[in-house]
PDB file of C-alpha atoms in Angstrom:
ATOM      1  CA  GLN A  63       0.127  -0.095   0.516  1.00  0.00           C
ATOM      2  CA  THR A  64       1.383   3.741  -0.385  1.00  0.00           C
ATOM      3  CA  TYR A  65      -0.227   6.672  -0.447  1.00  0.00           C
ATOM      4  CA  GLN A  66      -1.642   8.301  -2.815  1.00  0.00           C
ATOM      5  CA  VAL A  67      -1.614  12.290  -3.766  1.00  0.00           C
ATOM      6  CA  TRP A  68      -4.280  13.540  -6.386  1.00  0.00           C
ATOM      7  CA  THR A  69      -5.348  16.210  -8.635  1.00  0.00           C
ATOM      8  CA  ARG A  70      -8.345  16.786 -11.190  1.00  0.00           C
ATOM      9  CA  ASN A  71      -8.737  19.463 -12.787  1.00  0.00           C
ATOM     10  CA  THR A  72     -11.536  22.000 -12.922  1.00  0.00           C
ATOM     11  CA  THR A  73     -11.455  24.663 -15.491  1.00  0.00           C
ATOM     12  CA  ALA A  74     -10.667  24.795 -19.190  1.00  0.00           C
ATOM     13  CA  THR A  75      -7.308  26.903 -18.439  1.00  0.00           C
ATOM     14  CA  THR A  76      -5.494  23.888 -16.481  1.00  0.00           C
ATOM     15  CA  GLY A  77      -4.295  21.925 -19.718  1.00  0.00           C
ATOM     16  CA  ILE A  78      -5.203  18.987 -17.956  1.00  0.00           C
ATOM     17  CA  SER A  79      -8.229  16.721 -17.584  1.00  0.00           C
ATOM     18  CA  GLY A  80      -9.484  13.895 -15.875  1.00  0.00           C
ATOM     19  CA  TRP A  81      -7.645  12.808 -12.752  1.00  0.00           C
ATOM     20  CA  ASN A  82      -3.957  13.351 -12.404  1.00  0.00           C
ATOM     21  CA  TYR A  83      -2.046  11.381  -9.912  1.00  0.00           C
ATOM     22  CA  LEU A  84       0.550  13.504  -8.138  1.00  0.00           C
ATOM     23  CA  ASP A  85       2.893  10.299  -6.418  1.00  0.00           C
ATOM     24  CA  GLU A  86       1.979   7.173  -5.329  1.00  0.00           C
ATOM     25  CA  SER A  87       5.979   6.369  -4.165  1.00  0.00           C
ATOM     26  CA  GLN A  88       6.246   6.829  -0.253  1.00  0.00           C
ATOM     27  CA  LYS A  89       4.838   3.429   0.764  1.00  0.00           C
ATOM     28  CA  GLN A  90       2.745   2.693   4.012  1.00  0.00           C
ATOM     29  CA  ALA A  91       3.184   1.603   7.608  1.00  0.00           C
ATOM     30  CA  ALA A  92       0.689  -0.811   8.821  1.00  0.00           C
ATOM     31  CA  GLY A  93       0.645  -0.011  12.522  1.00  0.00           C
ATOM     32  CA  GLU A  94       2.355   3.829  12.166  1.00  0.00           C
ATOM     33  CA  TRP A  95       0.781   6.974  12.854  1.00  0.00           C
ATOM     34  CA  ALA A  96       2.465   9.059  10.119  1.00  0.00           C
ATOM     35  CA  MET A  97       1.788  12.860   8.979  1.00  0.00           C
ATOM     36  CA  LEU A  98       1.329  13.700   4.904  1.00  0.00           C
ATOM     37  CA  THR A  99       1.184  17.305   4.494  1.00  0.00           C
ATOM     38  CA  VAL A 100       0.915  19.174   1.373  1.00  0.00           C
ATOM     39  CA  THR A 101       1.376  22.946   0.880  1.00  0.00           C
ATOM     40  CA  GLY A 102       0.279  25.716  -2.363  1.00  0.00           C
ATOM     41  CA  ASN A 103       0.525  28.679  -2.555  1.00  0.00           C
ATOM     42  CA  GLY A 104      -0.729  28.907  -6.255  1.00  0.00           C
ATOM     43  CA  THR A 105       2.433  28.230  -7.844  1.00  0.00           C
ATOM     44  CA  ASP A 106       4.988  25.452  -6.348  1.00  0.00           C
ATOM     45  CA  PHE A 107       3.084  22.277  -4.506  1.00  0.00           C
ATOM     46  CA  CYS A 108       5.419  19.775  -2.571  1.00  0.00           C
ATOM     47  CA  ALA A 109       4.483  17.580  -0.788  1.00  0.00           C
ATOM     48  CA  TYR A 110       5.916  15.449   2.772  1.00  0.00           C
ATOM     49  CA  LEU A 111       5.711  13.034   4.921  1.00  0.00           C
ATOM     50  CA  ASN A 112       7.172  12.800   7.714  1.00  0.00           C
ATOM     51  CA  GLY A 113       8.242  16.384   7.626  1.00  0.00           C
ATOM     52  CA  GLU A 114      10.186  15.433   4.619  1.00  0.00           C
ATOM     53  CA  PRO A 115       9.741  16.368   1.620  1.00  0.00           C
ATOM     54  CA  PHE A 116       9.115  13.424  -1.570  1.00  0.00           C
ATOM     55  CA  ALA A 117       9.450  14.142  -5.405  1.00  0.00           C
ATOM     56  CA  LEU A 118       6.536  14.102  -7.028  1.00  0.00           C
ATOM     57  CA  ASP A 119       6.831  12.069  -9.823  1.00  0.00           C
ATOM     58  CA  GLY A 120       4.046   9.883  -9.932  1.00  0.00           C
ATOM     59  CA  GLY A 121       1.613   9.483 -14.050  1.00  0.00           C
ATOM     60  CA  GLY A 122      -0.333  12.502 -13.843  1.00  0.00           C
ATOM     61  CA  SER A 123       2.469  14.907 -12.923  1.00  0.00           C
ATOM     62  CA  ASN A 124       3.228  17.854 -14.967  1.00  0.00           C
ATOM     63  CA  ALA A 125       4.248  21.430 -14.345  1.00  0.00           C
ATOM     64  CA  ALA A 126       0.074  21.841 -16.042  1.00  0.00           C
ATOM     65  CA  SER A 127      -1.952  19.418 -13.064  1.00  0.00           C
ATOM     66  CA  LEU A 128       0.884  20.548 -10.428  1.00  0.00           C
ATOM     67  CA  LYS A 129      -0.417  24.555 -10.788  1.00  0.00           C
ATOM     68  CA  ASN A 130      -3.686  23.198 -10.640  1.00  0.00           C
ATOM     69  CA  ALA A 131      -2.810  21.104  -7.658  1.00  0.00           C
ATOM     70  CA  ALA A 132      -1.543  24.455  -5.828  1.00  0.00           C
ATOM     71  CA  SER A 133      -4.573  26.910  -7.309  1.00  0.00           C
ATOM     72  CA  ILE A 134      -6.705  24.975  -5.736  1.00  0.00           C
ATOM     73  CA  LEU A 135      -5.151  24.894  -1.804  1.00  0.00           C
ATOM     74  CA  SER A 136      -5.502  28.688  -2.880  1.00  0.00           C
ATOM     75  CA  GLY A 137      -8.479  29.235  -4.185  1.00  0.00           C
ATOM     76  CA  GLU A 138     -12.026  29.657  -2.775  1.00  0.00           C
ATOM     77  CA  ASP A 139     -15.388  26.855  -2.079  1.00  0.00           C
ATOM     78  CA  GLN A 140     -12.564  23.422  -3.030  1.00  0.00           C
ATOM     79  CA  ASP A 141     -13.383  19.970  -3.016  1.00  0.00           C
ATOM     80  CA  ILE A 142     -10.630  18.285   0.135  1.00  0.00           C
ATOM     81  CA  TYR A 143     -10.823  14.519   0.098  1.00  0.00           C
ATOM     82  CA  ILE A 144      -8.390  12.361   2.156  1.00  0.00           C
ATOM     83  CA  GLY A 145      -8.795   8.544   2.639  1.00  0.00           C
ATOM     84  CA  ILE A 146     -11.414   8.006  -0.723  1.00  0.00           C
ATOM     85  CA  ASN A 147     -12.123   9.073  -4.343  1.00  0.00           C
ATOM     86  CA  TYR A 148     -13.915   7.247  -7.218  1.00  0.00           C
ATOM     87  CA  TRP A 149     -13.031   4.613  -8.109  1.00  0.00           C
ATOM     88  CA  ASP A 150     -10.261   3.248  -5.708  1.00  0.00           C
ATOM     89  CA  SER A 151     -12.153   1.044  -1.764  1.00  0.00           C
ATOM     90  CA  VAL A 152     -11.659   3.620   0.910  1.00  0.00           C
ATOM     91  CA  PHE A 153      -8.606   4.040   3.342  1.00  0.00           C
ATOM     92  CA  GLY A 154      -8.040   1.128   6.209  1.00  0.00           C
ATOM     93  CA  GLY A 155      -6.728   3.053   8.124  1.00  0.00           C
ATOM     94  CA  LEU A 156      -7.129   5.818  10.959  1.00  0.00           C
ATOM     95  CA  VAL A 157      -7.147   9.172  10.300  1.00  0.00           C
ATOM     96  CA  ASP A 158      -6.683  12.288  12.960  1.00  0.00           C
ATOM     97  CA  ASP A 159      -5.515  16.239  13.419  1.00  0.00           C
ATOM     98  CA  VAL A 160      -6.308  18.170   9.878  1.00  0.00           C
ATOM     99  CA  THR A 161      -5.883  21.045   9.949  1.00  0.00           C
ATOM    100  CA  VAL A 162      -5.692  23.714   7.734  1.00  0.00           C
ATOM    101  CA  TYR A 163      -3.830  26.593   7.804  1.00  0.00           C
ATOM    102  CA  ASP A 164      -5.075  30.402   6.180  1.00  0.00           C
ATOM    103  CA  GLN A 165      -1.379  30.051   4.170  1.00  0.00           C
ATOM    104  CA  ASP A 166       1.354  28.769   3.033  1.00  0.00           C
ATOM    105  CA  LEU A 167       3.965  25.930   4.900  1.00  0.00           C
ATOM    106  CA  SER A 168       7.473  26.156   4.091  1.00  0.00           C
ATOM    107  CA  ALA A 169       9.384  23.008   3.924  1.00  0.00           C
ATOM    108  CA  ALA A 170      11.452  24.475   7.725  1.00  0.00           C
ATOM    109  CA  GLU A 171       7.773  25.483   9.290  1.00  0.00           C
ATOM    110  CA  VAL A 172       6.699  21.593   7.531  1.00  0.00           C
ATOM    111  CA  GLN A 173       9.363  20.112   9.539  1.00  0.00           C
ATOM    112  CA  ALA A 174       8.808  22.000  12.631  1.00  0.00           C
ATOM    113  CA  LEU A 175       5.511  21.142  12.455  1.00  0.00           C
ATOM    114  CA  TYR A 176       6.285  17.365  12.513  1.00  0.00           C
ATOM    115  CA  GLU A 177       9.042  17.237  15.046  1.00  0.00           C
ATOM    116  CA  LYS A 178       6.672  18.501  17.390  1.00  0.00           C
ATOM    117  CA  GLN A 179       3.524  17.005  17.580  1.00  0.00           C
ATOM    118  CA  TYR A 180       5.892  13.379  17.047  1.00  0.00           C
ATOM    119  CA  THR A 181       7.158  14.740  20.493  1.00  0.00           C
ATOM    120  CA  GLU A 182       4.084  14.884  21.968  1.00  0.00           C
ATOM    121  CA  TYR A 183       2.477  12.157  20.811  1.00  0.00           C
ATOM    122  CA  GLU A 184       5.555  10.403  22.263  1.00  0.00           C
ATOM    123  CA  ALA A 185       4.982  12.279  26.380  1.00  0.00           C
ATOM    124  CA  GLU A 186       1.218  11.685  25.853  1.00  0.00           C
ATOM    125  CA  HIS A 187       1.433   8.104  25.323  1.00  0.00           C
ATOM    126  CA  PHE A 188       4.893   7.520  26.672  1.00  0.00           C
ATOM    127  CA  THR A 189       4.478   5.771  30.777  1.00  0.00           C
ATOM    128  CA  LEU A 190       6.564   4.576  33.368  1.00  0.00           C
ATOM    129  CA  GLY A 191       4.133   1.918  35.134  1.00  0.00           C
ATOM    130  CA  ASP A 192       2.284   1.861  38.756  1.00  0.00           C
ATOM    131  CA  LEU A 193       4.683   4.622  40.883  1.00  0.00           C
ATOM    132  CA  SER A 194       2.309   4.496  44.012  1.00  0.00           C
ATOM    133  CA  ALA A 195       4.201   1.743  45.592  1.00  0.00           C
ATOM    134  CA  VAL A 196       7.474   2.424  44.801  1.00  0.00           C
ATOM    135  CA  SER A 197      10.751  -0.276  46.743  1.00  0.00           C
ATOM    136  CA  ASP A 198      13.394  -0.198  43.504  1.00  0.00           C
ATOM    137  CA  ASP A 199      15.057   1.355  41.157  1.00  0.00           C
ATOM    138  CA  LEU A 200      13.660   2.710  38.431  1.00  0.00           C
ATOM    139  CA  ILE A 201      14.744   1.872  34.908  1.00  0.00           C
ATOM    140  CA  LEU A 202      14.481   5.783  33.390  1.00  0.00           C
ATOM    141  CA  PRO A 203      14.664   5.757  29.878  1.00  0.00           C
ATOM    142  CA  ASP A 204      16.940   7.905  27.738  1.00  0.00           C
ATOM    143  CA  ALA A 205      14.302   7.965  24.864  1.00  0.00           C
ATOM    144  CA  SER A 206      11.415   6.932  23.078  1.00  0.00           C
ATOM    145  CA  GLY A 207      11.337   5.905  19.662  1.00  0.00           C
ATOM    146  CA  LYS A 208      13.051   8.834  17.844  1.00  0.00           C
ATOM    147  CA  ALA A 209      12.532  11.770  21.115  1.00  0.00           C
ATOM    148  CA  SER A 210      15.520  11.830  23.580  1.00  0.00           C
ATOM    149  CA  ILE A 211      14.697  11.711  27.098  1.00  0.00           C
ATOM    150  CA  THR A 212      15.897  13.463  30.377  1.00  0.00           C
ATOM    151  CA  TRP A 213      14.447  13.171  33.730  1.00  0.00           C
ATOM    152  CA  ASN A 214      14.767  15.231  36.914  1.00  0.00           C
ATOM    153  CA  SER A 215      14.082  14.601  40.229  1.00  0.00           C
ATOM    154  CA  ASP A 216      13.186  17.501  42.388  1.00  0.00           C
ATOM    155  CA  ASN A 217      14.376  15.200  45.308  1.00  0.00           C
ATOM    156  CA  GLU A 218      17.715  13.806  44.199  1.00  0.00           C
ATOM    157  CA  ALA A 219      17.688  11.871  48.337  1.00  0.00           C
ATOM    158  CA  VAL A 220      15.031   9.113  47.263  1.00  0.00           C
ATOM    159  CA  LEU A 221      14.512   9.328  43.323  1.00  0.00           C
ATOM    160  CA  ALA A 222      17.431  10.045  41.814  1.00  0.00           C
ATOM    161  CA  ASN A 223      17.649  11.447  38.202  1.00  0.00           C
ATOM    162  CA  ASP A 224      18.857   8.137  37.033  1.00  0.00           C
ATOM    163  CA  GLY A 225      16.157   6.133  39.166  1.00  0.00           C
ATOM    164  CA  THR A 226      18.334   5.459  42.382  1.00  0.00           C
ATOM    165  CA  VAL A 227      15.781   4.697  44.971  1.00  0.00           C
ATOM    166  CA  THR A 228      17.187   5.346  48.525  1.00  0.00           C
ATOM    167  CA  ARG A 229      14.339   4.393  50.911  1.00  0.00           C
ATOM    168  CA  PRO A 230      13.198   7.462  53.161  1.00  0.00           C
ATOM    169  CA  ASP A 231      11.886   7.063  57.321  1.00  0.00           C
ATOM    170  CA  GLU A 232       8.230   7.010  55.913  1.00  0.00           C
ATOM    171  CA  ASP A 233       6.462   7.393  52.387  1.00  0.00           C
ATOM    172  CA  THR A 234       7.102   9.600  50.689  1.00  0.00           C
ATOM    173  CA  ALA A 235       5.836  11.729  47.362  1.00  0.00           C
ATOM    174  CA  VAL A 236       8.837  13.189  44.502  1.00  0.00           C
ATOM    175  CA  THR A 237       7.527  14.934  41.528  1.00  0.00           C
ATOM    176  CA  LEU A 238       9.867  13.108  38.219  1.00  0.00           C
ATOM    177  CA  THR A 239       9.649  15.510  35.177  1.00  0.00           C
ATOM    178  CA  ALA A 240      10.567  13.576  32.070  1.00  0.00           C
ATOM    179  CA  VAL A 241      12.492  16.507  29.170  1.00  0.00           C
ATOM    180  CA  PHE A 242      11.310  14.552  25.162  1.00  0.00           C
ATOM    181  CA  CYS A 243      13.589  16.421  22.936  1.00  0.00           C
ATOM    182  CA  PHE A 244      13.077  15.659  19.165  1.00  0.00           C
ATOM    183  CA  GLY A 245      14.647  17.675  16.248  1.00  0.00           C
ATOM    184  CA  SER A 246      13.406  21.438  17.731  1.00  0.00           C
ATOM    185  CA  ALA A 247      10.482  20.648  19.974  1.00  0.00           C
ATOM    186  CA  SER A 248      11.566  19.769  23.272  1.00  0.00           C
ATOM    187  CA  VAL A 249       8.142  18.937  25.601  1.00  0.00           C
ATOM    188  CA  GLU A 250       7.472  18.486  29.646  1.00  0.00           C
ATOM    189  CA  LYS A 251       6.402  15.989  31.289  1.00  0.00           C
ATOM    190  CA  THR A 252       5.672  15.264  35.291  1.00  0.00           C
ATOM    191  CA  TYR A 253       5.116  11.588  36.617  1.00  0.00           C
ATOM    192  CA  THR A 254       4.106  11.283  40.409  1.00  0.00           C
ATOM    193  CA  ALA A 255       5.945   8.521  42.669  1.00  0.00           C
ATOM    194  CA  THR A 256       5.504   7.745  46.036  1.00  0.00           C
ATOM    195  CA  VAL A 257       8.893   5.824  47.730  1.00  0.00           C
ATOM    196  CA  LYS A 258       7.548   3.595  50.166  1.00  0.00           C
ATOM    197  CA  HIS A 259       9.652   4.460  53.755  1.00  0.00           C
ATOM    198  CA  LYS A 260      12.339   1.076  54.955  1.00  0.00           C
ATOM    199  CA  ASP A 261      10.661  -1.908  56.009  1.00  0.00           C
ATOM    200  CA  ALA A 262      13.107  -4.458  56.788  1.00  0.00           C
ATOM    201  CA  ALA A 263      10.694  -6.901  57.884  1.00  0.00           C
ATOM    202  CA  GLY A 264       8.800  -6.762  55.122  1.00  0.00           C
ATOM    203  CA  ASP A 265      11.409  -6.768  52.236  1.00  0.00           C
ATOM    204  CA  LEU A 266      13.431 -10.509  53.322  1.00  0.00           C
ATOM    205  CA  GLN A 267       9.589 -11.604  52.897  1.00  0.00           C
ATOM    206  CA  GLU A 268       8.997 -10.930  50.024  1.00  0.00           C
ATOM    207  CA  ALA A 269      13.249 -11.811  49.307  1.00  0.00           C
ATOM    208  CA  TYR A 270      11.383 -15.020  50.413  1.00  0.00           C
ATOM    209  CA  ASP A 271       9.137 -15.527  49.081  1.00  0.00           C
ATOM    210  CA  ALA A 272      11.508 -14.491  46.068  1.00  0.00           C
ATOM    211  CA  LEU A 273      13.636 -17.424  46.088  1.00  0.00           C
ATOM    212  CA  THR A 274      13.487 -20.656  44.057  1.00  0.00           C
ATOM    213  CA  LEU A 275      15.162 -23.166  43.945  1.00  0.00           C
ATOM    214  CA  CYS A 276      15.785 -26.518  41.946  1.00  0.00           C
ATOM    215  CA  THR A 277      14.134 -29.462  44.911  1.00  0.00           C
ATOM    216  CA  VAL A 278      15.974 -32.404  42.770  1.00  0.00           C
ATOM    217  CA  THR A 279      19.014 -32.985  41.124  1.00  0.00           C
ATOM    218  CA  ALA A 280      22.229 -34.531  39.867  1.00  0.00           C
ATOM    219  CA  GLU A 281      24.348 -31.671  39.510  1.00  0.00           C
ATOM    220  CA  ASP A 282      26.321 -28.704  41.212  1.00  0.00           C
ATOM    221  CA  LEU A 283      24.091 -26.056  42.635  1.00  0.00           C
ATOM    222  CA  ALA A 284      24.515 -21.997  41.895  1.00  0.00           C
ATOM    223  CA  LEU A 285      23.740 -20.481  45.408  1.00  0.00           C
ATOM    224  CA  PRO A 286      22.597 -17.477  45.491  1.00  0.00           C
ATOM    225  CA  ALA A 287      24.731 -14.839  47.385  1.00  0.00           C
ATOM    226  CA  SER A 288      22.681 -12.428  47.140  1.00  0.00           C
ATOM    227  CA  GLY A 289      18.090 -11.837  46.878  1.00  0.00           C
ATOM    228  CA  LYS A 290      15.678  -8.698  45.522  1.00  0.00           C
ATOM    229  CA  LYS A 291      15.957  -6.395  48.042  1.00  0.00           C
ATOM    230  CA  GLY A 292      19.462  -6.394  48.261  1.00  0.00           C
ATOM    231  CA  THR A 293      19.198  -8.918  50.963  1.00  0.00           C
ATOM    232  CA  ALA A 294      21.910 -11.172  52.228  1.00  0.00           C
ATOM    233  CA  ILE A 295      21.919 -14.658  51.306  1.00  0.00           C
ATOM    234  CA  THR A 296      24.549 -17.590  53.055  1.00  0.00           C
ATOM    235  CA  TRP A 297      23.356 -21.002  53.438  1.00  0.00           C
ATOM    236  CA  SER A 298      24.058 -24.381  55.352  1.00  0.00           C
ATOM    237  CA  SER A 299      23.902 -27.902  54.489  1.00  0.00           C
ATOM    238  CA  SER A 300      22.326 -30.783  56.966  1.00  0.00           C
ATOM    239  CA  ASP A 301      23.914 -32.985  55.050  1.00  0.00           C
ATOM    240  CA  PRO A 302      26.787 -31.751  54.160  1.00  0.00           C
ATOM    241  CA  SER A 303      28.187 -34.845  52.588  1.00  0.00           C
ATOM    242  CA  LEU A 304      26.079 -34.929  50.410  1.00  0.00           C
ATOM    243  CA  LEU A 305      25.331 -31.303  49.486  1.00  0.00           C
ATOM    244  CA  SER A 306      27.790 -28.705  50.372  1.00  0.00           C
ATOM    245  CA  TYR A 307      26.163 -25.364  51.772  1.00  0.00           C
ATOM    246  CA  ASP A 308      28.077 -24.222  48.273  1.00  0.00           C
ATOM    247  CA  GLY A 309      26.316 -26.634  46.406  1.00  0.00           C
ATOM    248  CA  LYS A 310      28.837 -28.970  44.922  1.00  0.00           C
ATOM    249  CA  ILE A 311      27.740 -32.728  45.520  1.00  0.00           C
TER     250      ILE A 311
END
């Protein structure tokens, strides 16, 4: 499947007739959003995919058809169709955030617009999961898609900018600010994490519950020296002649 750009003769002076496809070379990526932009100032017509211009070299592309398309976008009472024409199947994907501007956009403006919308989308859909009871270090990614992310904590003594957690004496709410950057665009988003207070007994129980070990073996066992929550583990054996404290048979 490809994106297609068509124009149609609407006046007797355009020098073309019927429908003329200006381009159908840009492939669709299934399951991904894309930003398609067309601009026209009455003389020049341009098309962009995700902020990048692409050549309009379809079989119906010529000076007359391009000028006609440019005239349509700069004219009044014009019909513009998205996702449908008179002969193909209706576009089976989703269309959102359709915007019509009252002026021609430059290539730099189209690129900046894409960077802004892309960054806003990444920020809107990025999540850290449930932060209501944090007791372990957080993994704070440094990127989401094409957008970089930097993190800032308002209480680094409890939750550092790199996600390291230092359990406080009482439950503490910490605000994490993520700054998403892509090209010229920058978007901030805040997350509130509640870091749970120190609880040695609870940590030991959680580490105990998480520890698993093979109970039937004919080979040496790898006995861990540490467990969850930074707990230390020591081992003893009821019969060292069969299985030693270090897991040797």
